[in-house]
mmCIF file of C-alpha atoms and ligand atoms in Angstrom:
data_model
loop_
_atom_site.group_PDB
_atom_site.id
_atom_site.type_symbol
_atom_site.label_atom_id
_atom_site.label_comp_id
_atom_site.label_asym_id
_atom_site.label_seq_id
_atom_site.Cartn_x
_atom_site.Cartn_y
_atom_site.Cartn_z
ATOM 1 C CA UNK M 1 0.156 0.078 0.063
ATOM 2 C CA UNK M 2 1.399 3.596 -1.045
ATOM 3 C CA UNK M 3 1.650 6.036 1.864
ATOM 4 C CA UNK M 4 -0.443 8.224 1.011
ATOM 5 C CA UNK M 5 -2.963 5.491 1.269
ATOM 6 C CA UNK M 6 -2.639 5.044 4.916
ATOM 7 C CA UNK M 7 -2.043 8.549 5.859
ATOM 8 C CA UNK M 8 -5.927 8.033 7.464
ATOM 9 C CA UNK M 9 -4.755 5.603 9.086
ATOM 10 C CA UNK M 10 -2.323 6.887 10.811
ATOM 11 C CA UNK M 11 -4.601 10.047 11.470
ATOM 12 C CA UNK M 12 -6.708 7.737 13.302
ATOM 13 C CA UNK M 13 -7.368 9.110 17.312
ATOM 14 C CA UNK M 14 -7.894 7.000 20.213
ATOM 15 C CA UNK M 15 -11.004 9.853 21.165
ATOM 16 C CA UNK M 16 -12.508 8.761 17.488
ATOM 17 C CA UNK M 17 -11.812 4.961 18.573
ATOM 18 C CA UNK M 18 -13.599 5.066 21.789
ATOM 19 C CA UNK M 19 -16.210 7.303 20.621
ATOM 20 C CA UNK M 20 -17.463 4.992 18.185
ATOM 21 C CA UNK M 21 -14.694 2.689 15.964
ATOM 22 C CA UNK M 22 -17.270 1.158 13.354
ATOM 23 C CA UNK M 23 -16.749 3.906 10.551
ATOM 24 C CA UNK M 24 -13.143 3.100 11.162
ATOM 25 C CA UNK M 25 -13.393 -0.592 11.038
ATOM 26 C CA UNK M 26 -15.394 -0.381 8.013
ATOM 27 C CA UNK M 27 -13.034 1.353 5.976
ATOM 28 C CA UNK M 28 -10.243 -0.800 7.513
ATOM 29 C CA UNK M 29 -12.471 -3.833 6.631
ATOM 30 C CA UNK M 30 -12.505 -2.963 3.230
ATOM 31 C CA UNK M 31 -9.081 -0.964 2.516
ATOM 32 C CA UNK M 32 -6.567 -2.231 4.996
ATOM 33 C CA UNK M 33 -8.106 -5.304 7.094
ATOM 34 C CA UNK M 34 -4.447 -5.887 8.817
ATOM 35 C CA UNK M 35 -3.297 -2.240 9.292
ATOM 36 C CA UNK M 36 -0.992 -0.488 11.806
ATOM 37 C CA UNK M 37 -2.638 2.062 13.878
ATOM 38 C CA UNK M 38 0.091 4.291 15.793
ATOM 39 C CA UNK M 39 -2.462 5.376 18.073
ATOM 40 C CA UNK M 40 -2.767 2.152 19.705
ATOM 41 C CA UNK M 41 1.032 1.407 18.962
ATOM 42 C CA UNK M 42 0.006 -1.851 17.144
ATOM 43 C CA UNK M 43 -1.567 -3.810 13.818
ATOM 44 C CA UNK M 44 -4.959 -4.345 14.367
ATOM 45 C CA UNK M 45 -7.008 -6.931 12.719
ATOM 46 C CA UNK M 46 -10.233 -6.125 11.001
ATOM 47 C CA UNK M 47 -12.035 -8.901 9.800
ATOM 48 C CA UNK M 48 -13.935 -11.903 10.714
ATOM 49 C CA UNK M 49 -11.484 -14.188 8.782
ATOM 50 C CA UNK M 50 -8.632 -13.307 9.799
ATOM 51 C CA UNK M 51 -9.609 -13.204 12.816
ATOM 52 C CA UNK M 52 -10.557 -16.765 13.126
ATOM 53 C CA UNK M 53 -7.423 -17.857 11.225
ATOM 54 C CA UNK M 54 -5.283 -16.689 13.823
ATOM 55 C CA UNK M 55 -7.449 -17.820 16.674
ATOM 56 C CA UNK M 56 -7.599 -21.206 14.862
ATOM 57 C CA UNK M 57 -3.252 -20.852 14.343
ATOM 58 C CA UNK M 58 -1.530 -21.283 17.814
ATOM 59 C CA UNK M 59 1.514 -22.921 16.340
ATOM 60 C CA UNK M 60 1.476 -19.656 14.453
ATOM 61 C CA UNK M 61 0.353 -17.289 17.145
ATOM 62 C CA UNK M 62 1.038 -16.888 20.978
ATOM 63 C CA UNK M 63 -1.708 -15.479 23.321
ATOM 64 C CA UNK M 64 -0.407 -12.229 25.469
ATOM 65 C CA UNK M 65 -2.356 -9.486 27.338
ATOM 66 C CA UNK M 66 -2.801 -6.180 25.690
ATOM 67 C CA UNK M 67 -0.302 -3.328 27.269
ATOM 68 C CA UNK M 68 -3.037 -1.471 29.019
ATOM 69 C CA UNK M 69 -3.745 -4.931 30.292
ATOM 70 C CA UNK M 70 -0.809 -6.024 31.609
ATOM 71 C CA UNK M 71 -0.046 -2.783 32.947
ATOM 72 C CA UNK M 72 -3.194 -3.038 34.860
ATOM 73 C CA UNK M 73 -3.198 -6.329 36.073
ATOM 74 C CA UNK M 74 0.342 -7.695 36.073
ATOM 75 C CA UNK M 75 1.623 -11.022 35.257
ATOM 76 C CA UNK M 76 0.211 -14.636 36.133
ATOM 77 C CA UNK M 77 -3.795 -13.896 34.662
ATOM 78 C CA UNK M 78 -5.205 -16.520 32.264
ATOM 79 C CA UNK M 79 -5.613 -14.008 29.557
ATOM 80 C CA UNK M 80 -1.455 -13.848 29.156
ATOM 81 C CA UNK M 81 -0.524 -17.270 29.375
ATOM 82 C CA UNK M 82 -0.260 -20.390 26.759
ATOM 83 C CA UNK M 83 0.031 -24.029 26.346
ATOM 84 C CA UNK M 84 0.326 -25.976 29.650
ATOM 85 C CA UNK M 85 0.378 -23.276 31.736
ATOM 86 C CA UNK M 86 -2.941 -21.962 30.566
ATOM 87 C CA UNK M 87 -4.472 -25.380 30.305
ATOM 88 C CA UNK M 88 -3.488 -25.491 33.993
ATOM 89 C CA UNK M 89 -5.563 -22.666 34.939
ATOM 90 C CA UNK M 90 -8.506 -23.072 33.049
ATOM 91 C CA UNK M 91 -8.472 -25.918 34.757
ATOM 92 C CA UNK M 92 -9.158 -24.621 38.086
ATOM 93 C CA UNK M 93 -11.355 -21.746 36.542
ATOM 94 C CA UNK M 94 -13.493 -23.796 34.139
ATOM 95 C CA UNK M 95 -15.277 -26.419 36.409
ATOM 96 C CA UNK M 96 -17.756 -23.836 38.184
ATOM 97 C CA UNK M 97 -18.488 -22.352 34.924
ATOM 98 C CA UNK M 98 -19.489 -25.367 33.388
ATOM 99 C CA UNK M 99 -22.974 -25.493 31.915
ATOM 100 C CA UNK M 100 -24.320 -28.773 34.474
ATOM 101 C CA UNK M 101 -22.522 -26.573 37.266
ATOM 102 C CA UNK M 102 -23.960 -23.081 36.087
ATOM 103 C CA UNK M 103 -27.765 -25.118 35.375
ATOM 104 C CA UNK M 104 -27.235 -26.045 39.838
ATOM 105 C CA UNK M 105 -27.166 -22.440 40.875
ATOM 106 C CA UNK M 106 -27.847 -19.831 37.849
ATOM 107 C CA UNK M 107 -32.254 -19.419 39.216
ATOM 108 C CA UNK M 108 -31.046 -18.765 42.789
ATOM 109 C CA UNK M 109 -28.238 -17.541 42.250
ATOM 110 C CA UNK M 110 -29.493 -14.141 39.901
ATOM 111 C CA UNK M 111 -33.341 -14.439 39.765
ATOM 112 C CA UNK M 112 -34.595 -13.793 43.316
ATOM 113 C CA UNK M 113 -32.143 -10.590 43.625
ATOM 114 C CA UNK M 114 -32.966 -9.250 39.902
ATOM 115 C CA UNK M 115 -36.894 -9.440 41.320
ATOM 116 C CA UNK M 116 -35.716 -7.685 44.224
ATOM 117 C CA UNK M 117 -34.490 -5.142 42.600
ATOM 118 C CA UNK M 118 -37.457 -4.468 40.388
ATOM 119 C CA UNK M 119 -39.691 -4.328 43.243
ATOM 120 C CA UNK M 120 -37.806 -1.452 44.369
ATOM 121 C CA UNK M 121 -38.086 0.674 40.983
ATOM 122 C CA UNK M 122 -41.428 -0.667 39.337
ATOM 123 C CA UNK M 123 -43.251 2.330 41.044
ATOM 124 C CA UNK M 124 -40.782 5.445 39.901
ATOM 125 C CA UNK M 125 -41.969 4.942 35.716
ATOM 126 C CA UNK M 126 -38.243 6.232 34.551
ATOM 127 C CA UNK M 127 -34.992 5.196 35.511
ATOM 128 C CA UNK M 128 -31.220 5.412 34.031
ATOM 129 C CA UNK M 129 -32.117 0.949 33.768
ATOM 130 C CA UNK M 130 -28.090 0.377 33.246
ATOM 131 C CA UNK M 131 -27.590 1.859 36.572
ATOM 132 C CA UNK M 132 -30.255 0.700 38.577
ATOM 133 C CA UNK M 133 -30.931 -2.524 37.504
ATOM 134 C CA UNK M 134 -28.484 -4.121 34.728
ATOM 135 C CA UNK M 135 -25.128 -3.274 36.206
ATOM 136 C CA UNK M 136 -26.062 -4.291 40.056
ATOM 137 C CA UNK M 137 -27.533 -7.760 38.466
ATOM 138 C CA UNK M 138 -24.652 -8.280 37.252
ATOM 139 C CA UNK M 139 -21.860 -7.181 39.760
ATOM 140 C CA UNK M 140 -23.985 -9.273 42.311
ATOM 141 C CA UNK M 141 -24.885 -12.457 40.136
ATOM 142 C CA UNK M 142 -20.852 -13.153 39.049
ATOM 143 C CA UNK M 143 -20.047 -11.377 42.672
ATOM 144 C CA UNK M 144 -21.949 -13.421 44.758
ATOM 145 C CA UNK M 145 -20.651 -16.565 43.021
ATOM 146 C CA UNK M 146 -17.200 -15.399 43.618
ATOM 147 C CA UNK M 147 -17.576 -15.000 47.523
ATOM 148 C CA UNK M 148 -18.188 -11.289 47.446
ATOM 149 C CA UNK M 149 -21.309 -11.332 48.828
ATOM 150 C CA UNK M 150 -20.416 -8.843 51.831
ATOM 151 C CA UNK M 151 -19.116 -6.190 48.783
ATOM 152 C CA UNK M 152 -21.780 -3.304 48.081
ATOM 153 C CA UNK M 153 -22.751 -3.546 44.385
ATOM 154 C CA UNK M 154 -22.126 -0.093 44.388
ATOM 155 C CA UNK M 155 -18.723 -0.613 45.104
ATOM 156 C CA UNK M 156 -18.195 -3.560 42.696
ATOM 157 C CA UNK M 157 -19.123 -1.209 39.730
ATOM 158 C CA UNK M 158 -17.028 0.927 40.888
ATOM 159 C CA UNK M 159 -14.212 -1.401 40.786
ATOM 160 C CA UNK M 160 -15.515 -2.511 37.447
ATOM 161 C CA UNK M 161 -14.932 0.693 36.329
ATOM 162 C CA UNK M 162 -11.823 1.644 37.552
ATOM 163 C CA UNK M 163 -10.228 -1.627 36.355
ATOM 164 C CA UNK M 164 -11.754 -1.088 32.766
ATOM 165 C CA UNK M 165 -10.702 2.757 32.267
ATOM 166 C CA UNK M 166 -7.309 1.696 33.115
ATOM 167 C CA UNK M 167 -7.367 -1.363 31.350
ATOM 168 C CA UNK M 168 -8.481 0.678 28.158
ATOM 169 C CA UNK M 169 -5.888 3.555 28.707
ATOM 170 C CA UNK M 170 -4.061 2.028 25.492
ATOM 171 C CA UNK M 171 -3.142 5.673 23.826
ATOM 172 C CA UNK M 172 0.859 5.864 22.987
ATOM 173 C CA UNK M 173 2.557 8.121 21.427
ATOM 174 C CA UNK M 174 5.435 8.063 18.565
ATOM 175 C CA UNK M 175 7.316 6.552 20.879
ATOM 176 C CA UNK M 176 5.107 3.588 21.878
ATOM 177 C CA UNK M 177 4.880 4.972 25.562
ATOM 178 C CA UNK M 178 1.424 4.944 26.907
ATOM 179 C CA UNK M 179 0.066 9.132 26.948
ATOM 180 C CA UNK M 180 -1.963 8.486 30.013
ATOM 181 C CA UNK M 181 -0.731 7.557 33.520
ATOM 182 C CA UNK M 182 -3.602 8.593 35.726
ATOM 183 C CA UNK M 183 -6.275 5.664 34.517
ATOM 184 C CA UNK M 184 -3.221 3.184 35.488
ATOM 185 C CA UNK M 185 -2.326 5.040 38.820
ATOM 186 C CA UNK M 186 -6.853 4.869 39.782
ATOM 187 C CA UNK M 187 -5.807 1.536 38.969
ATOM 188 C CA UNK M 188 -3.565 0.775 41.453
ATOM 189 C CA UNK M 189 -5.465 2.256 44.243
ATOM 190 C CA UNK M 190 -8.277 0.337 43.800
ATOM 191 C CA UNK M 191 -6.223 -2.620 43.218
ATOM 192 C CA UNK M 192 -5.306 -2.018 47.089
ATOM 193 C CA UNK M 193 -8.576 -1.678 48.237
ATOM 194 C CA UNK M 194 -9.320 -5.001 46.827
ATOM 195 C CA UNK M 195 -6.561 -6.604 48.047
ATOM 196 C CA UNK M 196 -7.953 -4.562 51.527
ATOM 197 C CA UNK M 197 -11.152 -6.390 51.131
ATOM 198 C CA UNK M 198 -10.647 -9.719 49.571
ATOM 199 C CA UNK M 199 -7.639 -10.640 52.095
ATOM 200 C CA UNK M 200 -9.280 -11.698 55.238
ATOM 201 C CA UNK M 201 -11.942 -13.598 53.283
ATOM 202 C CA UNK M 202 -8.878 -15.499 51.964
ATOM 203 C CA UNK M 203 -7.758 -16.111 55.237
ATOM 204 C CA UNK M 204 -11.470 -17.482 55.879
ATOM 205 C CA UNK M 205 -11.609 -19.525 53.151
ATOM 206 C CA UNK M 206 -7.920 -21.071 53.924
ATOM 207 C CA UNK M 207 -9.599 -22.783 56.745
ATOM 208 C CA UNK M 208 -13.425 -22.850 56.027
ATOM 209 C CA UNK M 209 -13.659 -24.128 52.393
ATOM 210 C CA UNK M 210 -17.355 -23.158 50.747
ATOM 211 C CA UNK M 211 -18.753 -23.549 47.856
ATOM 212 C CA UNK M 212 -17.321 -19.915 46.420
ATOM 213 C CA UNK M 213 -15.018 -19.718 42.986
ATOM 214 C CA UNK M 214 -12.736 -18.042 45.301
ATOM 215 C CA UNK M 215 -12.893 -20.249 47.864
ATOM 216 C CA UNK M 216 -12.269 -23.096 45.132
ATOM 217 C CA UNK M 217 -9.711 -21.011 43.312
ATOM 218 C CA UNK M 218 -7.993 -21.288 46.980
ATOM 219 C CA UNK M 219 -8.189 -25.240 47.205
ATOM 220 C CA UNK M 220 -9.048 -26.890 43.852
ATOM 221 C CA UNK M 221 -6.134 -29.731 42.632
ATOM 222 C CA UNK M 222 -4.036 -28.922 45.791
ATOM 223 C CA UNK M 223 -2.234 -31.187 47.909
ATOM 224 C CA UNK M 224 -4.154 -31.435 51.081
ATOM 225 C CA UNK M 225 -3.245 -28.814 53.917
ATOM 226 C CA UNK M 226 -2.055 -26.452 51.124
ATOM 227 C CA UNK M 227 -3.881 -23.466 49.342
ATOM 228 C CA UNK M 228 -2.880 -22.455 45.750
ATOM 229 C CA UNK M 229 -0.364 -18.814 46.467
ATOM 230 C CA UNK M 230 -2.180 -15.769 46.304
ATOM 231 C CA UNK M 231 -0.034 -14.047 44.075
ATOM 232 C CA UNK M 232 -1.571 -16.809 41.360
ATOM 233 C CA UNK M 233 -4.753 -16.126 42.206
ATOM 234 C CA UNK M 234 -5.418 -12.496 42.548
ATOM 235 C CA UNK M 235 -4.171 -11.646 38.541
ATOM 236 C CA UNK M 236 -7.308 -13.713 38.120
ATOM 237 C CA UNK M 237 -9.519 -11.853 40.558
ATOM 238 C CA UNK M 238 -8.648 -8.912 38.484
ATOM 239 C CA UNK M 239 -10.094 -10.213 35.302
ATOM 240 C CA UNK M 240 -13.288 -11.215 36.712
ATOM 241 C CA UNK M 241 -13.467 -8.196 38.857
ATOM 242 C CA UNK M 242 -13.468 -6.530 35.384
ATOM 243 C CA UNK M 243 -14.570 -8.722 32.443
ATOM 244 C CA UNK M 244 -17.240 -11.098 34.189
ATOM 245 C CA UNK M 245 -18.980 -8.273 36.560
ATOM 246 C CA UNK M 246 -19.293 -5.496 33.820
ATOM 247 C CA UNK M 247 -19.900 -7.096 30.872
ATOM 248 C CA UNK M 248 -22.777 -9.125 31.264
ATOM 249 C CA UNK M 249 -24.485 -5.637 32.003
ATOM 250 C CA UNK M 250 -23.193 -4.769 29.019
ATOM 251 C CA UNK M 251 -24.595 -6.908 27.143
ATOM 252 C CA UNK M 252 -28.231 -6.471 28.942
ATOM 253 C CA UNK M 253 -28.082 -2.369 27.999
ATOM 254 C CA UNK M 254 -27.105 -2.975 24.149
ATOM 255 C CA UNK M 255 -29.805 -5.436 23.830
ATOM 256 C CA UNK M 256 -32.563 -3.595 25.373
ATOM 257 C CA UNK M 257 -31.413 -0.442 23.589
ATOM 258 C CA UNK M 258 -31.505 -2.373 20.417
ATOM 259 C CA UNK M 259 -34.688 -3.367 20.993
ATOM 260 C CA UNK M 260 -36.178 0.247 21.607
ATOM 261 C CA UNK M 261 -34.553 1.519 18.272
ATOM 262 C CA UNK M 262 -36.894 -1.424 17.021
ATOM 263 C CA UNK M 263 -40.056 -1.540 18.966
ATOM 264 C CA UNK M 264 -41.956 -4.021 16.584
ATOM 265 C CA UNK M 265 -38.582 -6.558 17.748
ATOM 266 C CA UNK M 266 -39.353 -4.978 21.371
ATOM 267 C CA UNK M 267 -43.195 -6.188 21.558
ATOM 268 C CA UNK M 268 -42.195 -9.414 19.887
ATOM 269 C CA UNK M 269 -39.307 -10.402 22.814
ATOM 270 C CA UNK M 270 -42.139 -8.933 25.513
ATOM 271 C CA UNK M 271 -44.803 -11.051 24.119
ATOM 272 C CA UNK M 272 -42.917 -14.159 24.118
ATOM 273 C CA UNK M 273 -39.770 -14.339 26.260
ATOM 274 C CA UNK M 274 -38.263 -17.647 24.410
ATOM 275 C CA UNK M 275 -36.984 -14.845 22.349
ATOM 276 C CA UNK M 276 -35.136 -13.287 24.630
ATOM 277 C CA UNK M 277 -32.070 -15.317 23.937
ATOM 278 C CA UNK M 278 -32.324 -14.577 20.660
ATOM 279 C CA UNK M 279 -32.336 -11.045 21.083
ATOM 280 C CA UNK M 280 -29.500 -11.244 23.525
ATOM 281 C CA UNK M 281 -27.071 -13.325 20.457
ATOM 282 C CA UNK M 282 -27.833 -9.980 18.466
ATOM 283 C CA UNK M 283 -27.069 -7.758 21.321
ATOM 284 C CA UNK M 284 -23.486 -9.419 21.842
ATOM 285 C CA UNK M 285 -23.015 -9.555 17.791
ATOM 286 C CA UNK M 286 -24.285 -5.813 17.188
ATOM 287 C CA UNK M 287 -22.210 -4.503 20.092
ATOM 288 C CA UNK M 288 -19.374 -6.782 21.388
ATOM 289 C CA UNK M 289 -19.127 -5.477 25.171
ATOM 290 C CA UNK M 290 -14.895 -6.890 24.458
ATOM 291 C CA UNK M 291 -14.911 -4.958 21.116
ATOM 292 C CA UNK M 292 -10.587 -5.028 21.227
ATOM 293 C CA UNK M 293 -8.814 -6.551 23.501
ATOM 294 C CA UNK M 294 -7.606 -9.901 22.466
ATOM 295 C CA UNK M 295 -3.999 -9.478 21.264
ATOM 296 C CA UNK M 296 -1.812 -12.331 19.609
ATOM 297 C CA UNK M 297 2.067 -12.272 18.635
ATOM 298 C CA UNK M 298 3.732 -13.958 15.992
ATOM 299 C CA UNK M 299 5.999 -17.185 16.749
ATOM 300 C CA UNK M 300 7.974 -16.487 13.421
ATOM 301 C CA UNK M 301 7.577 -14.017 10.017
ATOM 302 C CA UNK M 302 4.084 -14.475 9.221
ATOM 303 C CA UNK M 303 1.816 -13.661 6.050
ATOM 304 C CA UNK M 304 -1.233 -11.900 6.589
ATOM 305 C CA UNK M 305 -3.780 -10.761 3.953
ATOM 306 C CA UNK M 306 -0.569 -9.563 1.982
ATOM 307 C CA UNK M 307 1.323 -7.894 5.218
ATOM 308 C CA UNK M 308 5.110 -9.136 6.042
ATOM 309 C CA UNK M 309 4.625 -9.515 9.807
ATOM 310 C CA UNK M 310 7.938 -10.182 11.486
ATOM 311 C CA UNK M 311 8.528 -13.224 14.421
ATOM 312 C CA UNK M 312 7.541 -11.114 17.105
ATOM 313 C CA UNK M 313 4.532 -8.815 16.132
ATOM 314 C CA UNK M 314 2.019 -7.924 18.384
ATOM 315 C CA UNK M 315 -1.836 -7.649 16.457
ATOM 316 C CA UNK M 316 -5.083 -6.836 17.976
ATOM 317 C CA UNK M 317 -7.886 -8.725 16.988
ATOM 318 C CA UNK M 318 -11.221 -6.555 16.349
ATOM 319 C CA UNK M 319 -13.866 -8.710 17.386
ATOM 320 C CA UNK M 320 -16.519 -5.915 17.512
ATOM 321 C CA UNK M 321 -15.552 -5.259 14.004
ATOM 322 C CA UNK M 322 -15.519 -9.410 13.142
ATOM 323 C CA UNK M 323 -19.408 -8.825 14.461
ATOM 324 C CA UNK M 324 -19.866 -6.598 11.307
ATOM 325 C CA UNK M 325 -18.675 -8.391 8.615
ATOM 326 C CA UNK M 326 -20.567 -8.529 5.700
ATOM 327 C CA UNK M 327 -18.821 -11.761 4.423
ATOM 328 C CA UNK M 328 -21.611 -13.247 7.688
ATOM 329 C CA UNK M 329 -24.172 -10.616 7.829
ATOM 330 C CA UNK M 330 -25.895 -8.378 5.926
ATOM 331 C CA UNK M 331 -26.411 -4.753 6.814
ATOM 332 C CA UNK M 332 -24.191 -5.508 9.885
ATOM 333 C CA UNK M 333 -25.106 -2.478 11.442
ATOM 334 C CA UNK M 334 -29.005 -2.836 12.067
ATOM 335 C CA UNK M 335 -29.920 -4.698 15.103
ATOM 336 C CA UNK M 336 -32.664 -7.726 13.967
ATOM 337 C CA UNK M 337 -33.370 -10.304 16.230
ATOM 338 C CA UNK M 338 -34.509 -12.240 13.041
ATOM 339 C CA UNK M 339 -31.183 -12.815 11.726
ATOM 340 C CA UNK M 340 -29.662 -16.123 10.610
ATOM 341 C CA UNK M 341 -27.720 -17.706 13.061
ATOM 342 C CA UNK M 342 -24.214 -17.335 12.524
ATOM 343 C CA UNK M 343 -21.307 -17.717 15.146
ATOM 344 C CA UNK M 344 -20.559 -14.019 16.537
ATOM 345 C CA UNK M 345 -16.835 -13.424 17.975
ATOM 346 C CA UNK M 346 -18.010 -12.060 20.926
ATOM 347 C CA UNK M 347 -16.665 -14.933 23.381
ATOM 348 C CA UNK M 348 -13.684 -14.536 21.123
ATOM 349 C CA UNK M 349 -12.454 -18.399 19.561
ATOM 350 C CA UNK M 350 -9.648 -21.445 19.939
ATOM 351 C CA UNK M 351 -8.446 -21.833 23.222
ATOM 352 C CA UNK M 352 -8.580 -18.667 25.129
ATOM 353 C CA UNK M 353 -12.649 -18.519 24.388
ATOM 354 C CA UNK M 354 -14.354 -16.745 27.071
ATOM 355 C CA UNK M 355 -14.833 -19.251 30.063
ATOM 356 C CA UNK M 356 -17.882 -17.586 31.065
ATOM 357 C CA UNK M 357 -19.863 -17.783 27.790
ATOM 358 C CA UNK M 358 -22.691 -20.021 29.473
ATOM 359 C CA UNK M 359 -22.880 -18.191 32.690
ATOM 360 C CA UNK M 360 -22.924 -14.846 30.957
ATOM 361 C CA UNK M 361 -25.736 -15.877 28.890
ATOM 362 C CA UNK M 362 -27.907 -17.025 31.278
ATOM 363 C CA UNK M 363 -27.661 -14.016 33.570
ATOM 364 C CA UNK M 364 -28.294 -11.554 31.033
ATOM 365 C CA UNK M 365 -31.074 -14.112 29.887
ATOM 366 C CA UNK M 366 -32.306 -14.042 33.601
ATOM 367 C CA UNK M 367 -32.589 -10.548 34.013
ATOM 368 C CA UNK M 368 -34.351 -9.539 30.736
ATOM 369 C CA UNK M 369 -36.837 -12.038 31.588
ATOM 370 C CA UNK M 370 -37.080 -10.165 34.593
ATOM 371 C CA UNK M 371 -37.126 -7.050 33.688
ATOM 372 C CA UNK M 372 -39.633 -7.642 30.685
ATOM 373 C CA UNK M 373 -42.127 -9.432 33.250
ATOM 374 C CA UNK M 374 -42.090 -6.731 35.483
ATOM 375 C CA UNK M 375 -42.443 -3.761 33.695
ATOM 376 C CA UNK M 376 -43.567 -4.246 30.185
ATOM 377 C CA UNK M 377 -44.316 -1.665 29.038
ATOM 378 C CA UNK M 378 -40.901 0.034 28.377
ATOM 379 C CA UNK M 379 -40.153 3.037 26.462
ATOM 380 C CA UNK M 380 -37.026 5.443 25.430
ATOM 381 C CA UNK M 381 -36.853 8.425 27.356
ATOM 382 C CA UNK M 382 -36.579 10.284 24.575
ATOM 383 C CA UNK M 383 -34.955 13.235 26.487
ATOM 384 C CA UNK M 384 -31.780 11.180 27.111
ATOM 385 C CA UNK M 385 -30.503 9.411 24.145
ATOM 386 C CA UNK M 386 -28.373 6.096 24.626
ATOM 387 C CA UNK M 387 -24.162 6.898 24.036
ATOM 388 C CA UNK M 388 -22.073 3.964 23.029
ATOM 389 C CA UNK M 389 -18.667 4.226 24.428
ATOM 390 C CA UNK M 390 -15.483 2.515 24.414
ATOM 391 C CA UNK M 391 -12.779 1.006 22.113
ATOM 392 C CA UNK M 392 -11.396 -1.928 24.344
ATOM 393 C CA UNK M 393 -14.817 -2.345 26.140
ATOM 394 C CA UNK M 394 -17.639 -0.586 24.443
ATOM 395 C CA UNK M 395 -21.618 -0.242 25.880
ATOM 396 C CA UNK M 396 -23.989 2.302 26.398
ATOM 397 C CA UNK M 397 -22.854 4.750 29.264
ATOM 398 C CA UNK M 398 -27.074 4.404 30.380
ATOM 399 C CA UNK M 399 -29.862 3.722 29.559
ATOM 400 C CA UNK M 400 -32.929 5.272 30.268
ATOM 401 C CA UNK M 401 -36.096 4.566 29.857
ATOM 402 C CA UNK M 402 -39.845 4.928 31.072
ATOM 403 C CA UNK M 403 -42.976 3.596 31.311
ATOM 404 C CA UNK M 404 -46.564 4.166 32.264
ATOM 405 C CA UNK M 405 -47.065 3.092 36.385
HETATM 406 C C1 V55 J 501 -10.997 -10.306 28.866
HETATM 407 C C2 V55 J 501 -11.718 -10.862 29.282
HETATM 408 C C3 V55 J 501 -11.770 -10.084 31.192
HETATM 409 C C4 V55 J 501 -11.123 -9.002 31.305
HETATM 410 C C5 V55 J 501 -10.218 -8.549 30.619
HETATM 411 O O1 V55 J 501 -9.882 -9.981 26.466
HETATM 412 C C6 V55 J 501 -10.054 -8.898 29.044
HETATM 413 C C7 V55 J 501 -10.500 -10.519 27.107
HETATM 414 C C8 V55 J 501 -13.252 -12.046 31.070
HETATM 415 O O2 V55 J 501 -12.733 -10.585 31.654
HETATM 416 O O3 V55 J 501 -11.592 -8.605 32.582
#
């Protein structure tokens, strides 16, 4: 490609990407599906086919964490490991998240709490449903499962928001140095707060193991009388406190935003709750909540879509862009519950595919079932239109709805 043909890519800013990456990636998919984007200091991969190809080829590509993610979580996360190390981590992370396990606890974990929140708001007639219901249901479900039942929902929301701003603080200068430091420092403070809260719980679970995720992480697969090193557990606690607490809420809000834009679809889904899983699947495709976070590194010199990438080159897979690829979907920018099913990339693919796919989907489903049951006459609040924000993580910042009480 000629220098002038890539000048627009050099002009891409982090601010634009956070506001709306879609027009930029639509052009990247057409003109430069593998392109070095200076604002993020990395090559980005924009098409579905290339994202899939890379996730399927663990011989050519290793998994690493994005630099801003590594600065946020430290070493030793499941996001940042390969081969045998990764397999061992998934061996203690996966069991409680398998469908049969999830089915045994999900109803008691999510539905009563969702009902309680709705009882408190159903007479109000207008709320930001993201703040009032979706975020609390999301953090309570996964936070309680982890064992953080004594941590208030507002605290858990503040934790994921602060960690997400740190993880998403990806902008670099022409020397590849981070431009902003404050989000990392705020993340460091939150991690200190998390450790101060979780350390006493770890002390407790060391002596009194129970059914919570973190207790399992301490004990599972360890010889009698020994617990897993906290240095191994904490980075993965941070992973859960960000993605696992934030993303179910994002998918709830995104799905309802899509339905509110299409009142005929909203009406059908409320009349027939068996359509809720289809709506959720479409919401998750339409705006991937982890829009651009998965990074791979070439194990050897690789040629990708005509671009030569020397061994050691990092590429950022844009699952949010892959989900709008016209090779798989017609009118991909449109939210449509009636689409033919095509697997989207919101939960990733390959060895690192999301461990919480089934759990997260069930949390979102129950939250929407309860909302539509309690408040079947939802309308958008015309005084506030939702704004989606984010490149690394993406979702509506708020979603104001109203209803006749
Ligand atoms: C990812 C997932 C996370 C997270 C940060 O790239 C990044 C995926 C499930 O949690 O916290």
